[in-house]
Amino acid sequence: MTNSAAPSSLYLQSTAQDNGGFGTPIQDGLRCVTGSIVRLGTRPNSGNQSQYPDVGNQSISIRGGITTPGTTRYYQVFYRNAATAFCPPGTANWTNGLAVTWHL
């Protein structure tokens, strides 16, 4: 992730894996989340990294509406990366996807 003064990392939670877990090519990466998607929040990149939640943000379980133990959700971050040229030269990328089974 490159640094950005404007919020440029979008944190997502979903109910399913895209394309059976293989993802779908979009921009310079693979989108791994699909189904019902919750936009958890956007955060700026600093020090070539980003995090959510931060001070003043709801926890992921509250923002994502997790109320039942054993619920599995999928997470991924979409971020702008206009300063770096890839092949193809898209202006955004995706992090690796993550599956979490919640135990409240």
PDB file of N, CA and C in Angstrom:
ATOM      1  N   MET A   1       0.840  -1.184   0.000  1.00  0.00           N
ATOM      2  CA  MET A   1       0.000   0.000   0.000  1.00  0.00           C
ATOM      3  C   MET A   1       0.878   1.236   0.000  1.00  0.00           C
ATOM      4  N   THR A   2       0.564   2.157  -0.862  1.00  0.00           N
ATOM      5  CA  THR A   2       1.279   3.426  -0.830  1.00  0.00           C
ATOM      6  C   THR A   2       0.557   4.378   0.115  1.00  0.00           C
ATOM      7  N   ASN A   3       1.275   5.367   0.637  1.00  0.00           N
ATOM      8  CA  ASN A   3       0.684   6.334   1.552  1.00  0.00           C
ATOM      9  C   ASN A   3      -0.284   7.239   0.813  1.00  0.00           C
ATOM     10  N   SER A   4      -1.297   7.715   1.542  1.00  0.00           N
ATOM     11  CA  SER A   4      -2.279   8.611   0.970  1.00  0.00           C
ATOM     12  C   SER A   4      -2.873   9.460   2.075  1.00  0.00           C
ATOM     13  N   ALA A   5      -3.069  10.752   1.804  1.00  0.00           N
ATOM     14  CA  ALA A   5      -3.674  11.636   2.793  1.00  0.00           C
ATOM     15  C   ALA A   5      -5.182  11.428   2.862  1.00  0.00           C
ATOM     16  N   ALA A   6      -5.791  11.057   1.758  1.00  0.00           N
ATOM     17  CA  ALA A   6      -7.235  10.836   1.720  1.00  0.00           C
ATOM     18  C   ALA A   6      -7.535   9.383   2.075  1.00  0.00           C
ATOM     19  N   PRO A   7      -8.729   9.117   2.665  1.00  0.00           N
ATOM     20  CA  PRO A   7      -9.069   7.711   2.928  1.00  0.00           C
ATOM     21  C   PRO A   7      -8.992   6.908   1.640  1.00  0.00           C
ATOM     22  N   SER A   8      -8.156   5.885   1.665  1.00  0.00           N
ATOM     23  CA  SER A   8      -7.965   5.165   0.421  1.00  0.00           C
ATOM     24  C   SER A   8      -8.026   3.651   0.581  1.00  0.00           C
ATOM     25  N   SER A   9      -8.238   3.163   1.785  1.00  0.00           N
ATOM     26  CA  SER A   9      -8.375   1.722   2.003  1.00  0.00           C
ATOM     27  C   SER A   9      -9.796   1.452   2.471  1.00  0.00           C
ATOM     28  N   LEU A  10     -10.510   0.623   1.710  1.00  0.00           N
ATOM     29  CA  LEU A  10     -11.894   0.304   2.028  1.00  0.00           C
ATOM     30  C   LEU A  10     -11.943  -1.106   2.604  1.00  0.00           C
ATOM     31  N   TYR A  11     -12.374  -1.227   3.851  1.00  0.00           N
ATOM     32  CA  TYR A  11     -12.453  -2.506   4.562  1.00  0.00           C
ATOM     33  C   TYR A  11     -13.823  -3.128   4.339  1.00  0.00           C
ATOM     34  N   LEU A  12     -13.834  -4.384   3.874  1.00  0.00           N
ATOM     35  CA  LEU A  12     -15.073  -5.063   3.505  1.00  0.00           C
ATOM     36  C   LEU A  12     -15.262  -6.365   4.275  1.00  0.00           C
ATOM     37  N   GLN A  13     -16.519  -6.663   4.588  1.00  0.00           N
ATOM     38  CA  GLN A  13     -16.919  -7.938   5.181  1.00  0.00           C
ATOM     39  C   GLN A  13     -17.987  -8.532   4.273  1.00  0.00           C
ATOM     40  N   SER A  14     -17.935  -9.847   4.026  1.00  0.00           N
ATOM     41  CA  SER A  14     -18.933 -10.471   3.164  1.00  0.00           C
ATOM     42  C   SER A  14     -19.398 -11.798   3.739  1.00  0.00           C
ATOM     43  N   THR A  15     -20.450 -12.325   3.118  1.00  0.00           N
ATOM     44  CA  THR A  15     -21.017 -13.595   3.556  1.00  0.00           C
ATOM     45  C   THR A  15     -20.528 -14.774   2.724  1.00  0.00           C
ATOM     46  N   ALA A  16     -19.763 -14.511   1.646  1.00  0.00           N
ATOM     47  CA  ALA A  16     -19.326 -15.609   0.775  1.00  0.00           C
ATOM     48  C   ALA A  16     -17.987 -15.290   0.126  1.00  0.00           C
ATOM     49  N   GLN A  17     -17.309 -16.340  -0.322  1.00  0.00           N
ATOM     50  CA  GLN A  17     -16.072 -16.203  -1.091  1.00  0.00           C
ATOM     51  C   GLN A  17     -16.425 -16.052  -2.566  1.00  0.00           C
ATOM     52  N   ASP A  18     -15.730 -15.156  -3.247  1.00  0.00           N
ATOM     53  CA  ASP A  18     -15.973 -14.930  -4.664  1.00  0.00           C
ATOM     54  C   ASP A  18     -15.413 -16.083  -5.493  1.00  0.00           C
ATOM     55  N   ASN A  19     -16.178 -16.526  -6.468  1.00  0.00           N
ATOM     56  CA  ASN A  19     -15.742 -17.537  -7.431  1.00  0.00           C
ATOM     57  C   ASN A  19     -15.232 -18.804  -6.732  1.00  0.00           C
ATOM     58  N   GLY A  20     -15.954 -19.234  -5.700  1.00  0.00           N
ATOM     59  CA  GLY A  20     -15.583 -20.460  -5.003  1.00  0.00           C
ATOM     60  C   GLY A  20     -14.258 -20.386  -4.275  1.00  0.00           C
ATOM     61  N   GLY A  21     -13.797 -19.176  -3.958  1.00  0.00           N
ATOM     62  CA  GLY A  21     -12.526 -18.997  -3.261  1.00  0.00           C
ATOM     63  C   GLY A  21     -11.366 -18.677  -4.189  1.00  0.00           C
ATOM     64  N   PHE A  22     -11.611 -18.701  -5.512  1.00  0.00           N
ATOM     65  CA  PHE A  22     -10.547 -18.388  -6.471  1.00  0.00           C
ATOM     66  C   PHE A  22     -10.466 -16.901  -6.782  1.00  0.00           C
ATOM     67  N   GLY A  23     -11.501 -16.123  -6.452  1.00  0.00           N
ATOM     68  CA  GLY A  23     -11.511 -14.693  -6.689  1.00  0.00           C
ATOM     69  C   GLY A  23     -11.829 -14.334  -8.128  1.00  0.00           C
ATOM     70  N   THR A  24     -12.046 -13.034  -8.338  1.00  0.00           N
ATOM     71  CA  THR A  24     -12.328 -12.481  -9.655  1.00  0.00           C
ATOM     72  C   THR A  24     -11.329 -11.359  -9.917  1.00  0.00           C
ATOM     73  N   PRO A  25     -10.617 -11.389 -11.058  1.00  0.00           N
ATOM     74  CA  PRO A  25      -9.651 -10.326 -11.354  1.00  0.00           C
ATOM     75  C   PRO A  25     -10.342  -8.965 -11.524  1.00  0.00           C
ATOM     76  N   ILE A  26      -9.911  -8.004 -10.728  1.00  0.00           N
ATOM     77  CA  ILE A  26     -10.400  -6.626 -10.826  1.00  0.00           C
ATOM     78  C   ILE A  26      -9.223  -5.714 -10.522  1.00  0.00           C
ATOM     79  N   GLN A  27      -8.999  -4.713 -11.387  1.00  0.00           N
ATOM     80  CA  GLN A  27      -7.852  -3.810 -11.282  1.00  0.00           C
ATOM     81  C   GLN A  27      -6.581  -4.659 -11.284  1.00  0.00           C
ATOM     82  N   ASP A  28      -5.717  -4.483 -10.254  1.00  0.00           N
ATOM     83  CA  ASP A  28      -4.449  -5.217 -10.207  1.00  0.00           C
ATOM     84  C   ASP A  28      -4.466  -6.397  -9.250  1.00  0.00           C
ATOM     85  N   GLY A  29      -5.653  -6.878  -8.886  1.00  0.00           N
ATOM     86  CA  GLY A  29      -5.698  -7.971  -7.928  1.00  0.00           C
ATOM     87  C   GLY A  29      -6.909  -8.846  -8.111  1.00  0.00           C
ATOM     88  N   LEU A  30      -7.211  -9.623  -7.080  1.00  0.00           N
ATOM     89  CA  LEU A  30      -8.357 -10.523  -7.087  1.00  0.00           C
ATOM     90  C   LEU A  30      -9.328 -10.128  -5.991  1.00  0.00           C
ATOM     91  N   ARG A  31     -10.590  -9.914  -6.377  1.00  0.00           N
ATOM     92  CA  ARG A  31     -11.620  -9.697  -5.363  1.00  0.00           C
ATOM     93  C   ARG A  31     -12.011 -11.069  -4.834  1.00  0.00           C
ATOM     94  N   CYS A  32     -11.940 -11.254  -3.523  1.00  0.00           N
ATOM     95  CA  CYS A  32     -12.218 -12.547  -2.906  1.00  0.00           C
ATOM     96  C   CYS A  32     -13.536 -12.564  -2.144  1.00  0.00           C
ATOM     97  N   VAL A  33     -14.215 -11.417  -2.023  1.00  0.00           N
ATOM     98  CA  VAL A  33     -15.452 -11.327  -1.245  1.00  0.00           C
ATOM     99  C   VAL A  33     -16.654 -11.116  -2.163  1.00  0.00           C
ATOM    100  N   THR A  34     -17.779 -11.723  -1.775  1.00  0.00           N
ATOM    101  CA  THR A  34     -19.030 -11.553  -2.519  1.00  0.00           C
ATOM    102  C   THR A  34     -20.186 -11.867  -1.579  1.00  0.00           C
ATOM    103  N   GLY A  35     -21.391 -11.852  -2.102  1.00  0.00           N
ATOM    104  CA  GLY A  35     -22.567 -12.083  -1.266  1.00  0.00           C
ATOM    105  C   GLY A  35     -23.024 -10.770  -0.673  1.00  0.00           C
ATOM    106  N   SER A  36     -23.556 -10.816   0.533  1.00  0.00           N
ATOM    107  CA  SER A  36     -23.943  -9.584   1.230  1.00  0.00           C
ATOM    108  C   SER A  36     -22.678  -8.936   1.772  1.00  0.00           C
ATOM    109  N   ILE A  37     -22.405  -7.722   1.300  1.00  0.00           N
ATOM    110  CA  ILE A  37     -21.163  -7.036   1.676  1.00  0.00           C
ATOM    111  C   ILE A  37     -21.468  -5.853   2.579  1.00  0.00           C
ATOM    112  N   VAL A  38     -20.693  -5.754   3.661  1.00  0.00           N
ATOM    113  CA  VAL A  38     -20.767  -4.619   4.575  1.00  0.00           C
ATOM    114  C   VAL A  38     -19.485  -3.811   4.412  1.00  0.00           C
ATOM    115  N   ARG A  39     -19.631  -2.527   4.160  1.00  0.00           N
ATOM    116  CA  ARG A  39     -18.467  -1.632   4.127  1.00  0.00           C
ATOM    117  C   ARG A  39     -18.172  -1.244   5.575  1.00  0.00           C
ATOM    118  N   LEU A  40     -17.137  -1.837   6.121  1.00  0.00           N
ATOM    119  CA  LEU A  40     -16.803  -1.587   7.520  1.00  0.00           C
ATOM    120  C   LEU A  40     -16.302  -0.169   7.737  1.00  0.00           C
ATOM    121  N   GLY A  41     -15.535   0.345   6.795  1.00  0.00           N
ATOM    122  CA  GLY A  41     -15.015   1.702   6.914  1.00  0.00           C
ATOM    123  C   GLY A  41     -13.888   1.946   5.941  1.00  0.00           C
ATOM    124  N   THR A  42     -13.497   3.200   5.825  1.00  0.00           N
ATOM    125  CA  THR A  42     -12.339   3.578   5.024  1.00  0.00           C
ATOM    126  C   THR A  42     -11.305   4.207   5.936  1.00  0.00           C
ATOM    127  N   ARG A  43     -10.051   3.959   5.625  1.00  0.00           N
ATOM    128  CA  ARG A  43      -8.945   4.466   6.431  1.00  0.00           C
ATOM    129  C   ARG A  43      -7.831   4.932   5.517  1.00  0.00           C
ATOM    130  N   PRO A  44      -7.081   5.961   5.933  1.00  0.00           N
ATOM    131  CA  PRO A  44      -5.918   6.392   5.149  1.00  0.00           C
ATOM    132  C   PRO A  44      -4.748   5.436   5.343  1.00  0.00           C
ATOM    133  N   ASN A  45      -3.865   5.424   4.391  1.00  0.00           N
ATOM    134  CA  ASN A  45      -2.625   4.651   4.503  1.00  0.00           C
ATOM    135  C   ASN A  45      -1.547   5.547   5.082  1.00  0.00           C
ATOM    136  N   SER A  46      -0.798   5.031   6.026  1.00  0.00           N
ATOM    137  CA  SER A  46       0.310   5.758   6.631  1.00  0.00           C
ATOM    138  C   SER A  46       1.406   4.746   6.919  1.00  0.00           C
ATOM    139  N   GLY A  47       2.632   5.065   6.555  1.00  0.00           N
ATOM    140  CA  GLY A  47       3.723   4.115   6.737  1.00  0.00           C
ATOM    141  C   GLY A  47       3.523   2.876   5.878  1.00  0.00           C
ATOM    142  N   ASN A  48       2.869   3.068   4.736  1.00  0.00           N
ATOM    143  CA  ASN A  48       2.554   1.982   3.797  1.00  0.00           C
ATOM    144  C   ASN A  48       1.700   0.882   4.427  1.00  0.00           C
ATOM    145  N   GLN A  49       0.824   1.276   5.357  1.00  0.00           N
ATOM    146  CA  GLN A  49      -0.094   0.335   5.982  1.00  0.00           C
ATOM    147  C   GLN A  49      -1.363   1.054   6.412  1.00  0.00           C
ATOM    148  N   SER A  50      -2.334   0.290   6.816  1.00  0.00           N
ATOM    149  CA  SER A  50      -3.616   0.825   7.245  1.00  0.00           C
ATOM    150  C   SER A  50      -4.211  -0.140   8.260  1.00  0.00           C
ATOM    151  N   GLN A  51      -5.163   0.341   9.089  1.00  0.00           N
ATOM    152  CA  GLN A  51      -5.813  -0.551  10.046  1.00  0.00           C
ATOM    153  C   GLN A  51      -7.237  -0.102  10.306  1.00  0.00           C
ATOM    154  N   TYR A  52      -8.085  -1.076  10.623  1.00  0.00           N
ATOM    155  CA  TYR A  52      -9.451  -0.838  11.057  1.00  0.00           C
ATOM    156  C   TYR A  52      -9.800  -1.936  12.048  1.00  0.00           C
ATOM    157  N   PRO A  53     -10.428  -1.629  13.177  1.00  0.00           N
ATOM    158  CA  PRO A  53     -10.862  -0.313  13.607  1.00  0.00           C
ATOM    159  C   PRO A  53      -9.723   0.490  14.214  1.00  0.00           C
ATOM    160  N   ASP A  54      -9.979   1.754  14.339  1.00  0.00           N
ATOM    161  CA  ASP A  54      -9.046   2.685  14.961  1.00  0.00           C
ATOM    162  C   ASP A  54      -9.819   3.408  16.058  1.00  0.00           C
ATOM    163  N   VAL A  55      -9.176   4.325  16.750  1.00  0.00           N
ATOM    164  CA  VAL A  55      -9.838   5.078  17.813  1.00  0.00           C
ATOM    165  C   VAL A  55     -11.107   5.728  17.255  1.00  0.00           C
ATOM    166  N   GLY A  56     -12.215   5.505  17.951  1.00  0.00           N
ATOM    167  CA  GLY A  56     -13.485   6.100  17.536  1.00  0.00           C
ATOM    168  C   GLY A  56     -14.315   5.243  16.596  1.00  0.00           C
ATOM    169  N   ASN A  57     -13.766   4.129  16.099  1.00  0.00           N
ATOM    170  CA  ASN A  57     -14.517   3.237  15.216  1.00  0.00           C
ATOM    171  C   ASN A  57     -15.158   2.113  16.026  1.00  0.00           C
ATOM    172  N   GLN A  58     -16.314   1.634  15.566  1.00  0.00           N
ATOM    173  CA  GLN A  58     -16.934   0.472  16.184  1.00  0.00           C
ATOM    174  C   GLN A  58     -16.052  -0.755  15.948  1.00  0.00           C
ATOM    175  N   SER A  59     -16.180  -1.739  16.819  1.00  0.00           N
ATOM    176  CA  SER A  59     -15.446  -2.991  16.605  1.00  0.00           C
ATOM    177  C   SER A  59     -15.981  -3.662  15.342  1.00  0.00           C
ATOM    178  N   ILE A  60     -15.189  -4.562  14.771  1.00  0.00           N
ATOM    179  CA  ILE A  60     -15.602  -5.254  13.549  1.00  0.00           C
ATOM    180  C   ILE A  60     -16.865  -6.072  13.791  1.00  0.00           C
ATOM    181  N   SER A  61     -16.966  -6.747  14.920  1.00  0.00           N
ATOM    182  CA  SER A  61     -18.151  -7.575  15.179  1.00  0.00           C
ATOM    183  C   SER A  61     -19.414  -6.727  15.289  1.00  0.00           C
ATOM    184  N   ILE A  62     -19.329  -5.555  15.901  1.00  0.00           N
ATOM    185  CA  ILE A  62     -20.504  -4.681  16.018  1.00  0.00           C
ATOM    186  C   ILE A  62     -20.836  -4.055  14.670  1.00  0.00           C
ATOM    187  N   ARG A  63     -19.853  -3.471  14.004  1.00  0.00           N
ATOM    188  CA  ARG A  63     -20.083  -2.837  12.697  1.00  0.00           C
ATOM    189  C   ARG A  63     -20.575  -3.853  11.667  1.00  0.00           C
ATOM    190  N   GLY A  64     -20.062  -5.076  11.738  1.00  0.00           N
ATOM    191  CA  GLY A  64     -20.448  -6.121  10.793  1.00  0.00           C
ATOM    192  C   GLY A  64     -21.710  -6.876  11.178  1.00  0.00           C
ATOM    193  N   GLY A  65     -22.301  -6.568  12.340  1.00  0.00           N
ATOM    194  CA  GLY A  65     -23.547  -7.199  12.752  1.00  0.00           C
ATOM    195  C   GLY A  65     -23.415  -8.666  13.121  1.00  0.00           C
ATOM    196  N   ILE A  66     -22.276  -9.046  13.694  1.00  0.00           N
ATOM    197  CA  ILE A  66     -22.062 -10.434  14.100  1.00  0.00           C
ATOM    198  C   ILE A  66     -22.735 -10.640  15.452  1.00  0.00           C
ATOM    199  N   THR A  67     -23.759 -11.504  15.482  1.00  0.00           N
ATOM    200  CA  THR A  67     -24.489 -11.737  16.728  1.00  0.00           C
ATOM    201  C   THR A  67     -24.552 -13.204  17.129  1.00  0.00           C
ATOM    202  N   THR A  68     -24.175 -14.107  16.216  1.00  0.00           N
ATOM    203  CA  THR A  68     -24.293 -15.540  16.471  1.00  0.00           C
ATOM    204  C   THR A  68     -22.919 -16.201  16.483  1.00  0.00           C
ATOM    205  N   PRO A  69     -22.563 -16.875  17.591  1.00  0.00           N
ATOM    206  CA  PRO A  69     -21.294 -17.614  17.609  1.00  0.00           C
ATOM    207  C   PRO A  69     -21.265 -18.660  16.495  1.00  0.00           C
ATOM    208  N   GLY A  70     -20.091 -18.864  15.911  1.00  0.00           N
ATOM    209  CA  GLY A  70     -19.932 -19.822  14.829  1.00  0.00           C
ATOM    210  C   GLY A  70     -20.172 -19.232  13.440  1.00  0.00           C
ATOM    211  N   THR A  71     -20.533 -17.945  13.380  1.00  0.00           N
ATOM    212  CA  THR A  71     -20.740 -17.268  12.099  1.00  0.00           C
ATOM    213  C   THR A  71     -19.405 -17.076  11.394  1.00  0.00           C
ATOM    214  N   THR A  72     -19.334 -17.438  10.116  1.00  0.00           N
ATOM    215  CA  THR A  72     -18.125 -17.211   9.328  1.00  0.00           C
ATOM    216  C   THR A  72     -18.364 -16.050   8.381  1.00  0.00           C
ATOM    217  N   ARG A  73     -17.420 -15.118   8.366  1.00  0.00           N
ATOM    218  CA  ARG A  73     -17.457 -13.988   7.447  1.00  0.00           C
ATOM    219  C   ARG A  73     -16.098 -13.883   6.764  1.00  0.00           C
ATOM    220  N   TYR A  74     -16.085 -13.214   5.626  1.00  0.00           N
ATOM    221  CA  TYR A  74     -14.891 -13.085   4.795  1.00  0.00           C
ATOM    222  C   TYR A  74     -14.519 -11.613   4.729  1.00  0.00           C
ATOM    223  N   TYR A  75     -13.218 -11.330   4.789  1.00  0.00           N
ATOM    224  CA  TYR A  75     -12.732  -9.962   4.873  1.00  0.00           C
ATOM    225  C   TYR A  75     -11.667  -9.701   3.818  1.00  0.00           C
ATOM    226  N   GLN A  76     -11.681  -8.463   3.327  1.00  0.00           N
ATOM    227  CA  GLN A  76     -10.684  -8.044   2.353  1.00  0.00           C
ATOM    228  C   GLN A  76     -10.646  -6.520   2.328  1.00  0.00           C
ATOM    229  N   VAL A  77      -9.497  -5.972   1.921  1.00  0.00           N
ATOM    230  CA  VAL A  77      -9.337  -4.527   1.806  1.00  0.00           C
ATOM    231  C   VAL A  77      -9.048  -4.175   0.353  1.00  0.00           C
ATOM    232  N   PHE A  78      -9.792  -3.194  -0.153  1.00  0.00           N
ATOM    233  CA  PHE A  78      -9.581  -2.643  -1.491  1.00  0.00           C
ATOM    234  C   PHE A  78      -8.883  -1.304  -1.299  1.00  0.00           C
ATOM    235  N   TYR A  79      -7.775  -1.080  -2.011  1.00  0.00           N
ATOM    236  CA  TYR A  79      -7.040   0.160  -1.795  1.00  0.00           C
ATOM    237  C   TYR A  79      -6.557   0.767  -3.102  1.00  0.00           C
ATOM    238  N   ARG A  80      -6.476   2.097  -3.102  1.00  0.00           N
ATOM    239  CA  ARG A  80      -5.968   2.840  -4.249  1.00  0.00           C
ATOM    240  C   ARG A  80      -4.462   2.746  -4.260  1.00  0.00           C
ATOM    241  N   ASN A  81      -3.902   2.640  -5.454  1.00  0.00           N
ATOM    242  CA  ASN A  81      -2.457   2.528  -5.596  1.00  0.00           C
ATOM    243  C   ASN A  81      -2.035   3.174  -6.911  1.00  0.00           C
ATOM    244  N   ALA A  82      -2.472   4.413  -7.113  1.00  0.00           N
ATOM    245  CA  ALA A  82      -2.240   5.096  -8.387  1.00  0.00           C
ATOM    246  C   ALA A  82      -0.776   5.437  -8.623  1.00  0.00           C
ATOM    247  N   ALA A  83       0.035   5.494  -7.569  1.00  0.00           N
ATOM    248  CA  ALA A  83       1.431   5.897  -7.729  1.00  0.00           C
ATOM    249  C   ALA A  83       2.313   4.775  -8.268  1.00  0.00           C
ATOM    250  N   THR A  84       1.837   3.543  -8.206  1.00  0.00           N
ATOM    251  CA  THR A  84       2.648   2.401  -8.617  1.00  0.00           C
ATOM    252  C   THR A  84       2.044   1.755  -9.854  1.00  0.00           C
ATOM    253  N   ALA A  85       2.856   1.527 -10.864  1.00  0.00           N
ATOM    254  CA  ALA A  85       2.372   0.880 -12.082  1.00  0.00           C
ATOM    255  C   ALA A  85       2.592  -0.628 -11.999  1.00  0.00           C
ATOM    256  N   PHE A  86       1.536  -1.377 -12.279  1.00  0.00           N
ATOM    257  CA  PHE A  86       1.602  -2.828 -12.310  1.00  0.00           C
ATOM    258  C   PHE A  86       1.307  -3.281 -13.733  1.00  0.00           C
ATOM    259  N   CYS A  87       1.137  -4.536 -13.921  1.00  0.00           N
ATOM    260  CA  CYS A  87       0.762  -5.078 -15.217  1.00  0.00           C
ATOM    261  C   CYS A  87      -0.506  -5.887 -15.025  1.00  0.00           C
ATOM    262  N   PRO A  88      -1.652  -5.504 -15.524  1.00  0.00           N
ATOM    263  CA  PRO A  88      -1.942  -4.277 -16.256  1.00  0.00           C
ATOM    264  C   PRO A  88      -1.876  -3.069 -15.330  1.00  0.00           C
ATOM    265  N   PRO A  89      -1.761  -1.893 -15.902  1.00  0.00           N
ATOM    266  CA  PRO A  89      -1.564  -0.691 -15.075  1.00  0.00           C
ATOM    267  C   PRO A  89      -2.851  -0.171 -14.441  1.00  0.00           C
ATOM    268  N   GLY A  90      -3.469  -0.945 -13.563  1.00  0.00           N
ATOM    269  CA  GLY A  90      -4.629  -0.475 -12.831  1.00  0.00           C
ATOM    270  C   GLY A  90      -4.212   0.510 -11.755  1.00  0.00           C
ATOM    271  N   THR A  91      -5.188   1.171 -11.148  1.00  0.00           N
ATOM    272  CA  THR A  91      -4.882   2.169 -10.116  1.00  0.00           C
ATOM    273  C   THR A  91      -5.364   1.729  -8.735  1.00  0.00           C
ATOM    274  N   ALA A  92      -5.703   0.449  -8.602  1.00  0.00           N
ATOM    275  CA  ALA A  92      -6.166  -0.059  -7.316  1.00  0.00           C
ATOM    276  C   ALA A  92      -5.787  -1.536  -7.197  1.00  0.00           C
ATOM    277  N   ASN A  93      -5.856  -2.039  -5.976  1.00  0.00           N
ATOM    278  CA  ASN A  93      -5.466  -3.414  -5.728  1.00  0.00           C
ATOM    279  C   ASN A  93      -6.279  -3.958  -4.563  1.00  0.00           C
ATOM    280  N   TRP A  94      -6.125  -5.243  -4.287  1.00  0.00           N
ATOM    281  CA  TRP A  94      -6.816  -5.937  -3.201  1.00  0.00           C
ATOM    282  C   TRP A  94      -5.790  -6.647  -2.326  1.00  0.00           C
ATOM    283  N   THR A  95      -6.056  -6.682  -1.021  1.00  0.00           N
ATOM    284  CA  THR A  95      -5.224  -7.493  -0.131  1.00  0.00           C
ATOM    285  C   THR A  95      -5.622  -8.954  -0.284  1.00  0.00           C
ATOM    286  N   ASN A  96      -4.914  -9.841   0.384  1.00  0.00           N
ATOM    287  CA  ASN A  96      -5.351 -11.221   0.483  1.00  0.00           C
ATOM    288  C   ASN A  96      -6.678 -11.249   1.240  1.00  0.00           C
ATOM    289  N   GLY A  97      -7.505 -12.242   0.940  1.00  0.00           N
ATOM    290  CA  GLY A  97      -8.759 -12.417   1.666  1.00  0.00           C
ATOM    291  C   GLY A  97      -8.527 -13.201   2.950  1.00  0.00           C
ATOM    292  N   LEU A  98      -9.445 -13.069   3.884  1.00  0.00           N
ATOM    293  CA  LEU A  98      -9.331 -13.736   5.178  1.00  0.00           C
ATOM    294  C   LEU A  98     -10.701 -14.250   5.596  1.00  0.00           C
ATOM    295  N   ALA A  99     -10.796 -15.497   6.017  1.00  0.00           N
ATOM    296  CA  ALA A  99     -12.025 -16.068   6.557  1.00  0.00           C
ATOM    297  C   ALA A  99     -11.917 -16.117   8.069  1.00  0.00           C
ATOM    298  N   VAL A 100     -12.977 -15.669   8.759  1.00  0.00           N
ATOM    299  CA  VAL A 100     -12.995 -15.659  10.224  1.00  0.00           C
ATOM    300  C   VAL A 100     -14.289 -16.309  10.697  1.00  0.00           C
ATOM    301  N   THR A 101     -14.165 -17.300  11.584  1.00  0.00           N
ATOM    302  CA  THR A 101     -15.320 -17.866  12.253  1.00  0.00           C
ATOM    303  C   THR A 101     -15.360 -17.249  13.646  1.00  0.00           C
ATOM    304  N   TRP A 102     -16.448 -16.541  13.919  1.00  0.00           N
ATOM    305  CA  TRP A 102     -16.557 -15.767  15.157  1.00  0.00           C
ATOM    306  C   TRP A 102     -17.017 -16.636  16.320  1.00  0.00           C
ATOM    307  N   HIS A 103     -16.362 -16.463  17.455  1.00  0.00           N
ATOM    308  CA  HIS A 103     -16.736 -17.100  18.713  1.00  0.00           C
ATOM    309  C   HIS A 103     -16.906 -15.971  19.730  1.00  0.00           C
ATOM    310  N   LEU A 104     -18.126 -15.535  19.925  1.00  0.00           N
ATOM    311  CA  LEU A 104     -18.406 -14.371  20.782  1.00  0.00           C
ATOM    312  C   LEU A 104     -18.422 -14.727  22.239  1.00  0.00           C
TER     313      LEU A 104
END
